[in-house]
Amino acid sequence: MKLSKAAFLLSAALVAGAPLAAPAPAAAQSADTIYVPLFTYRTGAFAGSGIPIANGMRDYLTLLNERDGGIGGVKLVIEECETSYDAKKGLECYEAVKPKSPVMVNPWSTGTTLPLIPRAAVDKIPVLSMAYGLSSSAKGETFPWIFNPPATYWDGFTQILQYIAEQEGGGVEKLKGLKIGYIFLDASFGREPLPLIDKLSKELGFEAKLYPVAASDMQNQSSQWLSVRRDRPNYMILYGWGALNPTAINEAVRTGFPMEKFISIWWPSEDDAAGAGPGAAGFKTLNWHAVGADFPLHQDIRTHVVDKGLSQTAPDKIGQVLYNRGVYNSMLIAEAIRKAQEITGKKVVTGEDVRRGLENLNIDEARLEEIGLGGFTSPVKLTCADHNGHFPTFVQRWDGDSYEKITDYAPPLSQYVLPLLEEDAKAFAERNAPWPARTEPCDN
Amino acid sequence: MYDVFMDPFVQMAQMPDLLVQVLWEGLVSGVLYALIALGFVLIFKASGVFNFAQGIMVVFSALSLVGIYQFLARNGFSGHLAAFVALVGAIGVMFLLAVAVEKIVLRPLVNQPDIILFMATFGITWFLIGLGEIIFGGEPKAMISDQLFLPRGAWNVDMLGGMVVFQKLDVAAAVIASLMIASLAVFFQKTRIGRALRAVADSHKAALSVGISLNQIWVIVWFAAGVVALVAGIMWGARSNVSFSLQIIALKALPVLILGGFTSVPGAIVGGLIIGVGEKLAEFYWGPLVGGGIEAWFAYVIALVFLLFRPQGLFGDKIIERI
């Protein structure tokens, strides 16, 4: 009897926990559907960032099913797999969805993306790591199955440097002699720009101070900010995720760091900044798309998805930074499938077809208007050689209530990034020798 | 060699205000670690169980507080009074949890080996994670600091040729945690229930033979651990927000316990302070030598050193095994 109760307890715990960690029930690509798995994290330490992105991605694809009957008349099978932003679970999700012939995977984690890079070519499943993952996977010649538009972490870092130089009254020569702090999640994502920082600090003459934050200490950053107080950097750059972002903003406010000189890569949300109170005003982040829900597409999402009870999004969250990031991600997914249908003439496309679709992706302003996202972002065009595009981004400023765009779109410092990407792609192939030479055909 | 053995001390001498600041930050962290460790100690003393669920109890109690407040606010009842109603509600939730744990987990597992009880606390952890996410969602929640009268802002004190910043919230956290620890110590040292708890800790059988209800004691200690978790959750949550990543911080209590001893309340306090101050000093003065980020593991190094020389911890009972 005692043991049976213990067994009951364990069963109850498993029943409560299992649905949150395990892949969703089986749903495979059939003859008349296209299977699009979404790796999401609605649970765990990173859920604060993961939930709005998951909502944006899902709502956009659900809209296509509800309003248009799918893409090109083919319904999408949308299936979420919960990763908790854990690379191990991400790989489990990958293995779970692989037999169901996904047309692509979106890992939403640099830690998951990295081990998928060698597998993608073998399994013929393209990986879309939108503005995250390995920066040099932009090189299509070396990584024909990996796509990371619209900008790499390296691009983002140079865009922040460029903004700093402008604040100092000129070009990158103004960076000389500055002390720039870099606070980051001490994981694959945050460490990604370190080679670039090392190189640029020497070339451009600024001093880089590194402040790594372990995932276990995301909400315990007082040491890092004490070091900031000692080192007195002129500017701080943030590459954070999950609970790291609101804590960093909070600590910056607490220690009196000038918020106008605190600039982040594109991940912090409204909630991340709002939690620090009015003192967070002036905090800045990069972005490449609009914030807000004043677009025809958002209206359609409300009408066809939210009002029908098909969304998990709170109405007031529609249009926030990370929700729109999810929308943007699904726009890329949908347009790649559409392009694949156009190139191959098939309705039900495969991963191989969608890889070609991604390589020929061309979302110009006219197409953005058709989608209902006119003025939402800058056009996206990829090629066989360039799987990223290195598109421009802008700086947005937190005014205490919302993010406000304060600069025009500006391109990255490609003269520094591109040679380094080339070098890094080559080094990656050498490290992983024998790295297969590209055999995939090119359509452009 | 100079960088390791001399430079940090030169820095301390040159910038004494920063040294005081580091010590203060370490002290605040240490008090909060001690608070979490105290929850472990209470349960370990009473039932010999290392409660792996203590971390999620911190998150679950804080989520209950914020969740109840949000529920009240949605129904038109907000402000300070609502916050204190939510506080009472959260304490009630922790009491119900204690009763449920005793009835569903502990009672059926009486006389089972310690490892079984330990694994059962894993089950409680996953159950509470799932339940918390189902009820409250996975999004981080802002702590209701203002409604609970937790102060904002800082006192900037000019001293030692520089300035030391004392965040009012940190001062409040240190004071509240110290009061909490002191009252628990008095409760368990001076009251009848406290003596009963110590009797249970010494020997379950002997305690039962003099009429002490084991079940009642377990409910009391799990409830006390739940209240301690709630206070820790409020304080950590007010420093950033209430999210499931807080449960990871609770694992910092492990080196604290190794240092202080699993059965010692003063040990949890002293261990917390040593770990809190030690890791801040190490990160601040020695961290830059290895690229930073040593805080995440330094506490375990301190604990390892203690394990080598004093396996029972600073104040733990000496382990005597007959072979």
mmCIF file with all atom_site columns, N, CA, C and O in Angstrom, chain A residues 2 13 20 43-45 47-48 51 212 214 216-217 219-220 222-223 226 229-230 243 246-247 250 254, chain B residues 21 33 108 123 130 133 138 140 163 167 170 240-241 243 245-246 252 280 283-284 288 291 295-296:
data_model
loop_
_atom_site.group_PDB
_atom_site.id
_atom_site.type_symbol
_atom_site.label_atom_id
_atom_site.label_alt_id
_atom_site.label_comp_id
_atom_site.label_asym_id
_atom_site.label_entity_id
_atom_site.label_seq_id
_atom_site.pdbx_PDB_ins_code
_atom_site.Cartn_x
_atom_site.Cartn_y
_atom_site.Cartn_z
_atom_site.occupancy
_atom_site.B_iso_or_equiv
_atom_site.pdbx_formal_charge
_atom_site.auth_seq_id
_atom_site.auth_comp_id
_atom_site.auth_asym_id
_atom_site.auth_atom_id
_atom_site.pdbx_PDB_model_num
ATOM 1   N N  . LYS A 1 2   ? 1.906  1.205  0.871   1.00 0.00 ? 2   LYS A N  1
ATOM 2   C CA . LYS A 1 2   ? 2.778  2.374  0.940   1.00 0.00 ? 2   LYS A CA 1
ATOM 3   C C  . LYS A 1 2   ? 3.472  2.621  -0.395  1.00 0.00 ? 2   LYS A C  1
ATOM 4   O O  . LYS A 1 2   ? 3.551  3.721  -0.886  1.00 0.00 ? 2   LYS A O  1
ATOM 5   N N  . ALA A 1 13  ? 3.668  13.306 -10.421 1.00 0.00 ? 13  ALA A N  1
ATOM 6   C CA . ALA A 1 13  ? 4.718  14.269 -10.761 1.00 0.00 ? 13  ALA A CA 1
ATOM 7   C C  . ALA A 1 13  ? 5.059  14.179 -12.242 1.00 0.00 ? 13  ALA A C  1
ATOM 8   O O  . ALA A 1 13  ? 5.222  15.184 -12.923 1.00 0.00 ? 13  ALA A O  1
ATOM 9   N N  . LEU A 1 20  ? 5.125  19.137 -20.319 1.00 0.00 ? 20  LEU A N  1
ATOM 10  C CA . LEU A 1 20  ? 5.853  20.377 -20.508 1.00 0.00 ? 20  LEU A CA 1
ATOM 11  C C  . LEU A 1 20  ? 7.207  20.136 -21.149 1.00 0.00 ? 20  LEU A C  1
ATOM 12  O O  . LEU A 1 20  ? 7.792  21.026 -21.725 1.00 0.00 ? 20  LEU A O  1
ATOM 13  N N  . THR A 1 43  ? 8.251  27.211 -20.912 1.00 0.00 ? 43  THR A N  1
ATOM 14  C CA . THR A 1 43  ? 8.520  26.862 -19.517 1.00 0.00 ? 43  THR A CA 1
ATOM 15  C C  . THR A 1 43  ? 10.001 27.111 -19.219 1.00 0.00 ? 43  THR A C  1
ATOM 16  O O  . THR A 1 43  ? 10.807 27.258 -20.132 1.00 0.00 ? 43  THR A O  1
ATOM 17  N N  . GLY A 1 44  ? 10.322 27.126 -17.933 1.00 0.00 ? 44  GLY A N  1
ATOM 18  C CA . GLY A 1 44  ? 11.726 27.203 -17.531 1.00 0.00 ? 44  GLY A CA 1
ATOM 19  C C  . GLY A 1 44  ? 12.225 28.627 -17.383 1.00 0.00 ? 44  GLY A C  1
ATOM 20  O O  . GLY A 1 44  ? 11.462 29.601 -17.476 1.00 0.00 ? 44  GLY A O  1
ATOM 21  N N  . ALA A 1 45  ? 13.537 28.727 -17.179 1.00 0.00 ? 45  ALA A N  1
ATOM 22  C CA . ALA A 1 45  ? 14.164 30.003 -16.829 1.00 0.00 ? 45  ALA A CA 1
ATOM 23  C C  . ALA A 1 45  ? 14.117 31.018 -17.967 1.00 0.00 ? 45  ALA A C  1
ATOM 24  O O  . ALA A 1 45  ? 14.291 32.206 -17.746 1.00 0.00 ? 45  ALA A O  1
ATOM 25  N N  . ALA A 1 47  ? 11.536 31.269 -20.214 1.00 0.00 ? 47  ALA A N  1
ATOM 26  C CA . ALA A 1 47  ? 10.177 31.381 -20.742 1.00 0.00 ? 47  ALA A CA 1
ATOM 27  C C  . ALA A 1 47  ? 9.769  32.828 -20.990 1.00 0.00 ? 47  ALA A C  1
ATOM 28  O O  . ALA A 1 47  ? 8.979  33.110 -21.890 1.00 0.00 ? 47  ALA A O  1
ATOM 29  N N  . GLY A 1 48  ? 10.323 33.742 -20.198 1.00 0.00 ? 48  GLY A N  1
ATOM 30  C CA . GLY A 1 48  ? 9.970  35.155 -20.361 1.00 0.00 ? 48  GLY A CA 1
ATOM 31  C C  . GLY A 1 48  ? 10.274 35.641 -21.765 1.00 0.00 ? 48  GLY A C  1
ATOM 32  O O  . GLY A 1 48  ? 9.550  36.470 -22.327 1.00 0.00 ? 48  GLY A O  1
ATOM 33  N N  . ILE A 1 51  ? 8.069  32.764 -24.555 1.00 0.00 ? 51  ILE A N  1
ATOM 34  C CA . ILE A 1 51  ? 6.614  32.744 -24.745 1.00 0.00 ? 51  ILE A CA 1
ATOM 35  C C  . ILE A 1 51  ? 6.151  33.728 -25.833 1.00 0.00 ? 51  ILE A C  1
ATOM 36  O O  . ILE A 1 51  ? 5.420  33.328 -26.749 1.00 0.00 ? 51  ILE A O  1
ATOM 37  N N  . PRO A 1 212 ? 31.067 37.952 -17.995 1.00 0.00 ? 212 PRO A N  1
ATOM 38  C CA . PRO A 1 212 ? 30.199 36.790 -18.254 1.00 0.00 ? 212 PRO A CA 1
ATOM 39  C C  . PRO A 1 212 ? 29.248 36.546 -17.088 1.00 0.00 ? 212 PRO A C  1
ATOM 40  O O  . PRO A 1 212 ? 29.613 36.747 -15.930 1.00 0.00 ? 212 PRO A O  1
ATOM 41  N N  . ALA A 1 214 ? 26.889 33.450 -15.665 1.00 0.00 ? 214 ALA A N  1
ATOM 42  C CA . ALA A 1 214 ? 26.494 32.041 -15.823 1.00 0.00 ? 214 ALA A CA 1
ATOM 43  C C  . ALA A 1 214 ? 24.971 31.929 -15.777 1.00 0.00 ? 214 ALA A C  1
ATOM 44  O O  . ALA A 1 214 ? 24.304 32.738 -15.125 1.00 0.00 ? 214 ALA A O  1
ATOM 45  N N  . SER A 1 216 ? 23.238 29.979 -14.190 1.00 0.00 ? 216 SER A N  1
ATOM 46  C CA . SER A 1 216 ? 22.756 29.780 -12.820 1.00 0.00 ? 216 SER A CA 1
ATOM 47  C C  . SER A 1 216 ? 22.729 31.082 -12.018 1.00 0.00 ? 216 SER A C  1
ATOM 48  O O  . SER A 1 216 ? 22.120 31.141 -10.961 1.00 0.00 ? 216 SER A O  1
ATOM 49  N N  . ASP A 1 217 ? 23.409 32.107 -12.521 1.00 0.00 ? 217 ASP A N  1
ATOM 50  C CA . ASP A 1 217 ? 23.467 33.373 -11.778 1.00 0.00 ? 217 ASP A CA 1
ATOM 51  C C  . ASP A 1 217 ? 22.786 34.522 -12.517 1.00 0.00 ? 217 ASP A C  1
ATOM 52  O O  . ASP A 1 217 ? 23.090 35.688 -12.270 1.00 0.00 ? 217 ASP A O  1
ATOM 53  N N  . GLN A 1 219 ? 20.012 35.816 -12.158 1.00 0.00 ? 219 GLN A N  1
ATOM 54  C CA . GLN A 1 219 ? 19.307 36.747 -11.274 1.00 0.00 ? 219 GLN A CA 1
ATOM 55  C C  . GLN A 1 219 ? 20.177 37.147 -10.085 1.00 0.00 ? 219 GLN A C  1
ATOM 56  O O  . GLN A 1 219 ? 19.668 37.572 -9.065  1.00 0.00 ? 219 GLN A O  1
ATOM 57  N N  . ASN A 1 220 ? 21.469 36.994 -10.262 1.00 0.00 ? 220 ASN A N  1
ATOM 58  C CA . ASN A 1 220 ? 22.398 37.268 -9.172  1.00 0.00 ? 220 ASN A CA 1
ATOM 59  C C  . ASN A 1 220 ? 23.648 37.915 -9.774  1.00 0.00 ? 220 ASN A C  1
ATOM 60  O O  . ASN A 1 220 ? 24.702 37.334 -9.827  1.00 0.00 ? 220 ASN A O  1
ATOM 61  N N  . SER A 1 222 ? 25.175 40.920 -8.987  1.00 0.00 ? 222 SER A N  1
ATOM 62  C CA . SER A 1 222 ? 25.775 42.062 -8.294  1.00 0.00 ? 222 SER A CA 1
ATOM 63  C C  . SER A 1 222 ? 27.291 42.108 -8.471  1.00 0.00 ? 222 SER A C  1
ATOM 64  O O  . SER A 1 222 ? 27.878 43.180 -8.566  1.00 0.00 ? 222 SER A O  1
ATOM 65  N N  . SER A 1 223 ? 27.946 40.929 -8.590  1.00 0.00 ? 223 SER A N  1
ATOM 66  C CA . SER A 1 223 ? 29.410 40.944 -8.776  1.00 0.00 ? 223 SER A CA 1
ATOM 67  C C  . SER A 1 223 ? 29.788 41.625 -10.086 1.00 0.00 ? 223 SER A C  1
ATOM 68  O O  . SER A 1 223 ? 30.724 42.432 -10.132 1.00 0.00 ? 223 SER A O  1
ATOM 69  N N  . LEU A 1 226 ? 29.332 45.303 -9.796  1.00 0.00 ? 226 LEU A N  1
ATOM 70  C CA . LEU A 1 226 ? 30.379 45.910 -8.963  1.00 0.00 ? 226 LEU A CA 1
ATOM 71  C C  . LEU A 1 226 ? 31.645 46.102 -9.793  1.00 0.00 ? 226 LEU A C  1
ATOM 72  O O  . LEU A 1 226 ? 32.327 47.130 -9.689  1.00 0.00 ? 226 LEU A O  1
ATOM 73  N N  . ARG A 1 229 ? 31.311 49.020 -11.890 1.00 0.00 ? 229 ARG A N  1
ATOM 74  C CA . ARG A 1 229 ? 31.558 50.248 -11.122 1.00 0.00 ? 229 ARG A CA 1
ATOM 75  C C  . ARG A 1 229 ? 33.059 50.509 -10.974 1.00 0.00 ? 229 ARG A C  1
ATOM 76  O O  . ARG A 1 229 ? 33.511 51.643 -11.056 1.00 0.00 ? 229 ARG A O  1
ATOM 77  N N  . ARG A 1 230 ? 33.825 49.437 -10.778 1.00 0.00 ? 230 ARG A N  1
ATOM 78  C CA . ARG A 1 230 ? 35.280 49.601 -10.643 1.00 0.00 ? 230 ARG A CA 1
ATOM 79  C C  . ARG A 1 230 ? 35.920 49.991 -11.978 1.00 0.00 ? 230 ARG A C  1
ATOM 80  O O  . ARG A 1 230 ? 36.734 50.903 -12.033 1.00 0.00 ? 230 ARG A O  1
ATOM 81  N N  . ALA A 1 243 ? 15.932 35.573 -18.034 1.00 0.00 ? 243 ALA A N  1
ATOM 82  C CA . ALA A 1 243 ? 15.962 36.401 -16.824 1.00 0.00 ? 243 ALA A CA 1
ATOM 83  C C  . ALA A 1 243 ? 17.217 37.267 -16.742 1.00 0.00 ? 243 ALA A C  1
ATOM 84  O O  . ALA A 1 243 ? 17.292 38.172 -15.913 1.00 0.00 ? 243 ALA A O  1
ATOM 85  N N  . PRO A 1 246 ? 16.199 41.350 -17.722 1.00 0.00 ? 246 PRO A N  1
ATOM 86  C CA . PRO A 1 246 ? 15.615 42.261 -16.726 1.00 0.00 ? 246 PRO A CA 1
ATOM 87  C C  . PRO A 1 246 ? 16.537 42.484 -15.532 1.00 0.00 ? 246 PRO A C  1
ATOM 88  O O  . PRO A 1 246 ? 16.586 43.583 -14.974 1.00 0.00 ? 246 PRO A O  1
ATOM 89  N N  . THR A 1 247 ? 17.311 41.442 -15.165 1.00 0.00 ? 247 THR A N  1
ATOM 90  C CA . THR A 1 247 ? 18.208 41.606 -14.018 1.00 0.00 ? 247 THR A CA 1
ATOM 91  C C  . THR A 1 247 ? 19.328 42.578 -14.359 1.00 0.00 ? 247 THR A C  1
ATOM 92  O O  . THR A 1 247 ? 19.690 43.437 -13.538 1.00 0.00 ? 247 THR A O  1
ATOM 93  N N  . ASN A 1 250 ? 17.943 46.046 -14.349 1.00 0.00 ? 250 ASN A N  1
ATOM 94  C CA . ASN A 1 250 ? 17.703 46.407 -12.958 1.00 0.00 ? 250 ASN A CA 1
ATOM 95  C C  . ASN A 1 250 ? 18.989 46.795 -12.246 1.00 0.00 ? 250 ASN A C  1
ATOM 96  O O  . ASN A 1 250 ? 19.057 47.810 -11.547 1.00 0.00 ? 250 ASN A O  1
ATOM 97  N N  . ARG A 1 254 ? 20.243 50.218 -10.549 1.00 0.00 ? 254 ARG A N  1
ATOM 98  C CA . ARG A 1 254 ? 20.636 50.242 -9.124  1.00 0.00 ? 254 ARG A CA 1
ATOM 99  C C  . ARG A 1 254 ? 22.030 50.837 -8.926  1.00 0.00 ? 254 ARG A C  1
ATOM 100 O O  . ARG A 1 254 ? 22.268 51.562 -7.970  1.00 0.00 ? 254 ARG A O  1
ATOM 101 N N  . GLN B 2 21  ? 32.023 47.915 -0.302  1.00 0.00 ? 21  GLN B N  1
ATOM 102 C CA . GLN B 2 21  ? 30.857 47.646 -1.158  1.00 0.00 ? 21  GLN B CA 1
ATOM 103 C C  . GLN B 2 21  ? 30.753 46.153 -1.483  1.00 0.00 ? 21  GLN B C  1
ATOM 104 O O  . GLN B 2 21  ? 29.683 45.559 -1.431  1.00 0.00 ? 21  GLN B O  1
ATOM 105 N N  . TYR B 2 33  ? 21.205 33.566 0.954   1.00 0.00 ? 33  TYR B N  1
ATOM 106 C CA . TYR B 2 33  ? 21.579 32.144 0.831   1.00 0.00 ? 33  TYR B CA 1
ATOM 107 C C  . TYR B 2 33  ? 21.260 31.421 2.141   1.00 0.00 ? 33  TYR B C  1
ATOM 108 O O  . TYR B 2 33  ? 20.764 30.298 2.145   1.00 0.00 ? 33  TYR B O  1
ATOM 109 N N  . PRO B 2 108 ? 3.329  7.920  3.858   1.00 0.00 ? 108 PRO B N  1
ATOM 110 C CA . PRO B 2 108 ? 3.434  6.585  3.244   1.00 0.00 ? 108 PRO B CA 1
ATOM 111 C C  . PRO B 2 108 ? 4.873  6.081  3.142   1.00 0.00 ? 108 PRO B C  1
ATOM 112 O O  . PRO B 2 108 ? 5.086  4.892  2.910   1.00 0.00 ? 108 PRO B O  1
ATOM 113 N N  . GLY B 2 123 ? 10.321 14.296 -7.007  1.00 0.00 ? 123 GLY B N  1
ATOM 114 C CA . GLY B 2 123 ? 8.950  14.221 -7.519  1.00 0.00 ? 123 GLY B CA 1
ATOM 115 C C  . GLY B 2 123 ? 8.167  15.475 -7.153  1.00 0.00 ? 123 GLY B C  1
ATOM 116 O O  . GLY B 2 123 ? 7.464  16.041 -7.999  1.00 0.00 ? 123 GLY B O  1
ATOM 117 N N  . GLY B 2 130 ? 5.401  21.800 -12.705 1.00 0.00 ? 130 GLY B N  1
ATOM 118 C CA . GLY B 2 130 ? 4.263  21.629 -13.614 1.00 0.00 ? 130 GLY B CA 1
ATOM 119 C C  . GLY B 2 130 ? 3.040  22.383 -13.129 1.00 0.00 ? 130 GLY B C  1
ATOM 120 O O  . GLY B 2 130 ? 2.411  23.125 -13.888 1.00 0.00 ? 130 GLY B O  1
ATOM 121 N N  . GLU B 2 133 ? 3.478  26.173 -13.474 1.00 0.00 ? 133 GLU B N  1
ATOM 122 C CA . GLU B 2 133 ? 3.373  26.659 -14.856 1.00 0.00 ? 133 GLU B CA 1
ATOM 123 C C  . GLU B 2 133 ? 1.938  26.578 -15.370 1.00 0.00 ? 133 GLU B C  1
ATOM 124 O O  . GLU B 2 133 ? 1.502  27.429 -16.138 1.00 0.00 ? 133 GLU B O  1
ATOM 125 N N  . GLY B 2 138 ? 4.330  30.579 -17.574 1.00 0.00 ? 138 GLY B N  1
ATOM 126 C CA . GLY B 2 138 ? 5.789  30.574 -17.497 1.00 0.00 ? 138 GLY B CA 1
ATOM 127 C C  . GLY B 2 138 ? 6.410  31.959 -17.492 1.00 0.00 ? 138 GLY B C  1
ATOM 128 O O  . GLY B 2 138 ? 7.608  32.100 -17.276 1.00 0.00 ? 138 GLY B O  1
ATOM 129 N N  . PRO B 2 140 ? 7.810  35.535 -16.455 1.00 0.00 ? 140 PRO B N  1
ATOM 130 C CA . PRO B 2 140 ? 8.258  36.123 -15.192 1.00 0.00 ? 140 PRO B CA 1
ATOM 131 C C  . PRO B 2 140 ? 7.222  37.131 -14.692 1.00 0.00 ? 140 PRO B C  1
ATOM 132 O O  . PRO B 2 140 ? 6.540  37.774 -15.487 1.00 0.00 ? 140 PRO B O  1
ATOM 133 N N  . MET B 2 163 ? 32.683 56.264 -2.139  1.00 0.00 ? 163 MET B N  1
ATOM 134 C CA . MET B 2 163 ? 31.267 56.202 -1.808  1.00 0.00 ? 163 MET B CA 1
ATOM 135 C C  . MET B 2 163 ? 30.813 54.743 -1.756  1.00 0.00 ? 163 MET B C  1
ATOM 136 O O  . MET B 2 163 ? 31.216 53.932 -2.589  1.00 0.00 ? 163 MET B O  1
ATOM 137 N N  . GLN B 2 167 ? 21.709 49.854 -1.074  1.00 0.00 ? 167 GLN B N  1
ATOM 138 C CA . GLN B 2 167 ? 20.348 49.829 -1.616  1.00 0.00 ? 167 GLN B CA 1
ATOM 139 C C  . GLN B 2 167 ? 19.378 49.606 -0.465  1.00 0.00 ? 167 GLN B C  1
ATOM 140 O O  . GLN B 2 167 ? 19.579 48.706 0.358   1.00 0.00 ? 167 GLN B O  1
ATOM 141 N N  . ASP B 2 170 ? 18.146 46.132 -0.245  1.00 0.00 ? 170 ASP B N  1
ATOM 142 C CA . ASP B 2 170 ? 19.108 45.182 0.320   1.00 0.00 ? 170 ASP B CA 1
ATOM 143 C C  . ASP B 2 170 ? 19.144 45.282 1.846   1.00 0.00 ? 170 ASP B C  1
ATOM 144 O O  . ASP B 2 170 ? 19.253 44.270 2.546   1.00 0.00 ? 170 ASP B O  1
ATOM 145 N N  . SER B 2 240 ? 14.985 41.313 -8.969  1.00 0.00 ? 240 SER B N  1
ATOM 146 C CA . SER B 2 240 ? 14.829 41.275 -10.434 1.00 0.00 ? 240 SER B CA 1
ATOM 147 C C  . SER B 2 240 ? 13.365 40.997 -10.745 1.00 0.00 ? 240 SER B C  1
ATOM 148 O O  . SER B 2 240 ? 12.576 41.897 -10.892 1.00 0.00 ? 240 SER B O  1
ATOM 149 N N  . ASN B 2 241 ? 12.967 39.742 -10.801 1.00 0.00 ? 241 ASN B N  1
ATOM 150 C CA . ASN B 2 241 ? 11.554 39.413 -10.918 1.00 0.00 ? 241 ASN B CA 1
ATOM 151 C C  . ASN B 2 241 ? 11.357 37.966 -10.467 1.00 0.00 ? 241 ASN B C  1
ATOM 152 O O  . ASN B 2 241 ? 12.324 37.294 -10.102 1.00 0.00 ? 241 ASN B O  1
ATOM 153 N N  . SER B 2 243 ? 10.767 34.436 -11.446 1.00 0.00 ? 243 SER B N  1
ATOM 154 C CA . SER B 2 243 ? 10.739 33.527 -12.588 1.00 0.00 ? 243 SER B CA 1
ATOM 155 C C  . SER B 2 243 ? 11.271 32.170 -12.135 1.00 0.00 ? 243 SER B C  1
ATOM 156 O O  . SER B 2 243 ? 11.834 32.046 -11.048 1.00 0.00 ? 243 SER B O  1
ATOM 157 N N  . SER B 2 245 ? 13.766 30.705 -13.018 1.00 0.00 ? 245 SER B N  1
ATOM 158 C CA . SER B 2 245 ? 15.224 30.610 -12.893 1.00 0.00 ? 245 SER B CA 1
ATOM 159 C C  . SER B 2 245 ? 15.665 30.822 -11.441 1.00 0.00 ? 245 SER B C  1
ATOM 160 O O  . SER B 2 245 ? 16.792 30.497 -11.088 1.00 0.00 ? 245 SER B O  1
ATOM 161 N N  . LEU B 2 246 ? 14.763 31.346 -10.598 1.00 0.00 ? 246 LEU B N  1
ATOM 162 C CA . LEU B 2 246 ? 15.128 31.536 -9.186  1.00 0.00 ? 246 LEU B CA 1
ATOM 163 C C  . LEU B 2 246 ? 15.452 30.215 -8.496  1.00 0.00 ? 246 LEU B C  1
ATOM 164 O O  . LEU B 2 246 ? 16.229 30.165 -7.552  1.00 0.00 ? 246 LEU B O  1
ATOM 165 N N  . LYS B 2 252 ? 22.536 27.151 -4.670  1.00 0.00 ? 252 LYS B N  1
ATOM 166 C CA . LYS B 2 252 ? 23.690 27.728 -3.966  1.00 0.00 ? 252 LYS B CA 1
ATOM 167 C C  . LYS B 2 252 ? 23.662 27.339 -2.498  1.00 0.00 ? 252 LYS B C  1
ATOM 168 O O  . LYS B 2 252 ? 24.666 27.438 -1.794  1.00 0.00 ? 252 LYS B O  1
ATOM 169 N N  . LYS B 2 280 ? 31.771 36.757 -3.751  1.00 0.00 ? 280 LYS B N  1
ATOM 170 C CA . LYS B 2 280 ? 31.837 38.134 -4.276  1.00 0.00 ? 280 LYS B CA 1
ATOM 171 C C  . LYS B 2 280 ? 33.291 38.613 -4.306  1.00 0.00 ? 280 LYS B C  1
ATOM 172 O O  . LYS B 2 280 ? 33.733 39.228 -5.280  1.00 0.00 ? 280 LYS B O  1
ATOM 173 N N  . GLU B 2 283 ? 35.065 36.745 -7.184  1.00 0.00 ? 283 GLU B N  1
ATOM 174 C CA . GLU B 2 283 ? 34.676 37.214 -8.518  1.00 0.00 ? 283 GLU B CA 1
ATOM 175 C C  . GLU B 2 283 ? 35.258 38.596 -8.788  1.00 0.00 ? 283 GLU B C  1
ATOM 176 O O  . GLU B 2 283 ? 35.776 38.871 -9.873  1.00 0.00 ? 283 GLU B O  1
ATOM 177 N N  . PHE B 2 284 ? 35.188 39.451 -7.777  1.00 0.00 ? 284 PHE B N  1
ATOM 178 C CA . PHE B 2 284 ? 35.587 40.842 -7.982  1.00 0.00 ? 284 PHE B CA 1
ATOM 179 C C  . PHE B 2 284 ? 37.097 40.993 -8.107  1.00 0.00 ? 284 PHE B C  1
ATOM 180 O O  . PHE B 2 284 ? 37.588 41.691 -8.989  1.00 0.00 ? 284 PHE B O  1
ATOM 181 N N  . PRO B 2 288 ? 38.728 38.578 -12.788 1.00 0.00 ? 288 PRO B N  1
ATOM 182 C CA . PRO B 2 288 ? 39.284 39.114 -14.034 1.00 0.00 ? 288 PRO B CA 1
ATOM 183 C C  . PRO B 2 288 ? 40.532 38.363 -14.517 1.00 0.00 ? 288 PRO B C  1
ATOM 184 O O  . PRO B 2 288 ? 40.845 38.374 -15.704 1.00 0.00 ? 288 PRO B O  1
ATOM 185 N N  . GLY B 2 291 ? 39.146 35.687 -16.810 1.00 0.00 ? 291 GLY B N  1
ATOM 186 C CA . GLY B 2 291 ? 38.061 36.062 -17.717 1.00 0.00 ? 291 GLY B CA 1
ATOM 187 C C  . GLY B 2 291 ? 36.704 36.167 -17.044 1.00 0.00 ? 291 GLY B C  1
ATOM 188 O O  . GLY B 2 291 ? 35.681 36.255 -17.710 1.00 0.00 ? 291 GLY B O  1
ATOM 189 N N  . GLU B 2 295 ? 32.191 33.058 -10.087 1.00 0.00 ? 295 GLU B N  1
ATOM 190 C CA . GLU B 2 295 ? 31.225 33.036 -8.991  1.00 0.00 ? 295 GLU B CA 1
ATOM 191 C C  . GLU B 2 295 ? 30.350 31.772 -9.039  1.00 0.00 ? 295 GLU B C  1
ATOM 192 O O  . GLU B 2 295 ? 29.952 31.239 -8.008  1.00 0.00 ? 295 GLU B O  1
ATOM 193 N N  . ALA B 2 296 ? 30.075 31.316 -10.284 1.00 0.00 ? 296 ALA B N  1
ATOM 194 C CA . ALA B 2 296 ? 29.158 30.186 -10.450 1.00 0.00 ? 296 ALA B CA 1
ATOM 195 C C  . ALA B 2 296 ? 29.703 28.920 -9.789  1.00 0.00 ? 296 ALA B C  1
ATOM 196 O O  . ALA B 2 296 ? 28.948 28.077 -9.331  1.00 0.00 ? 296 ALA B O  1
#
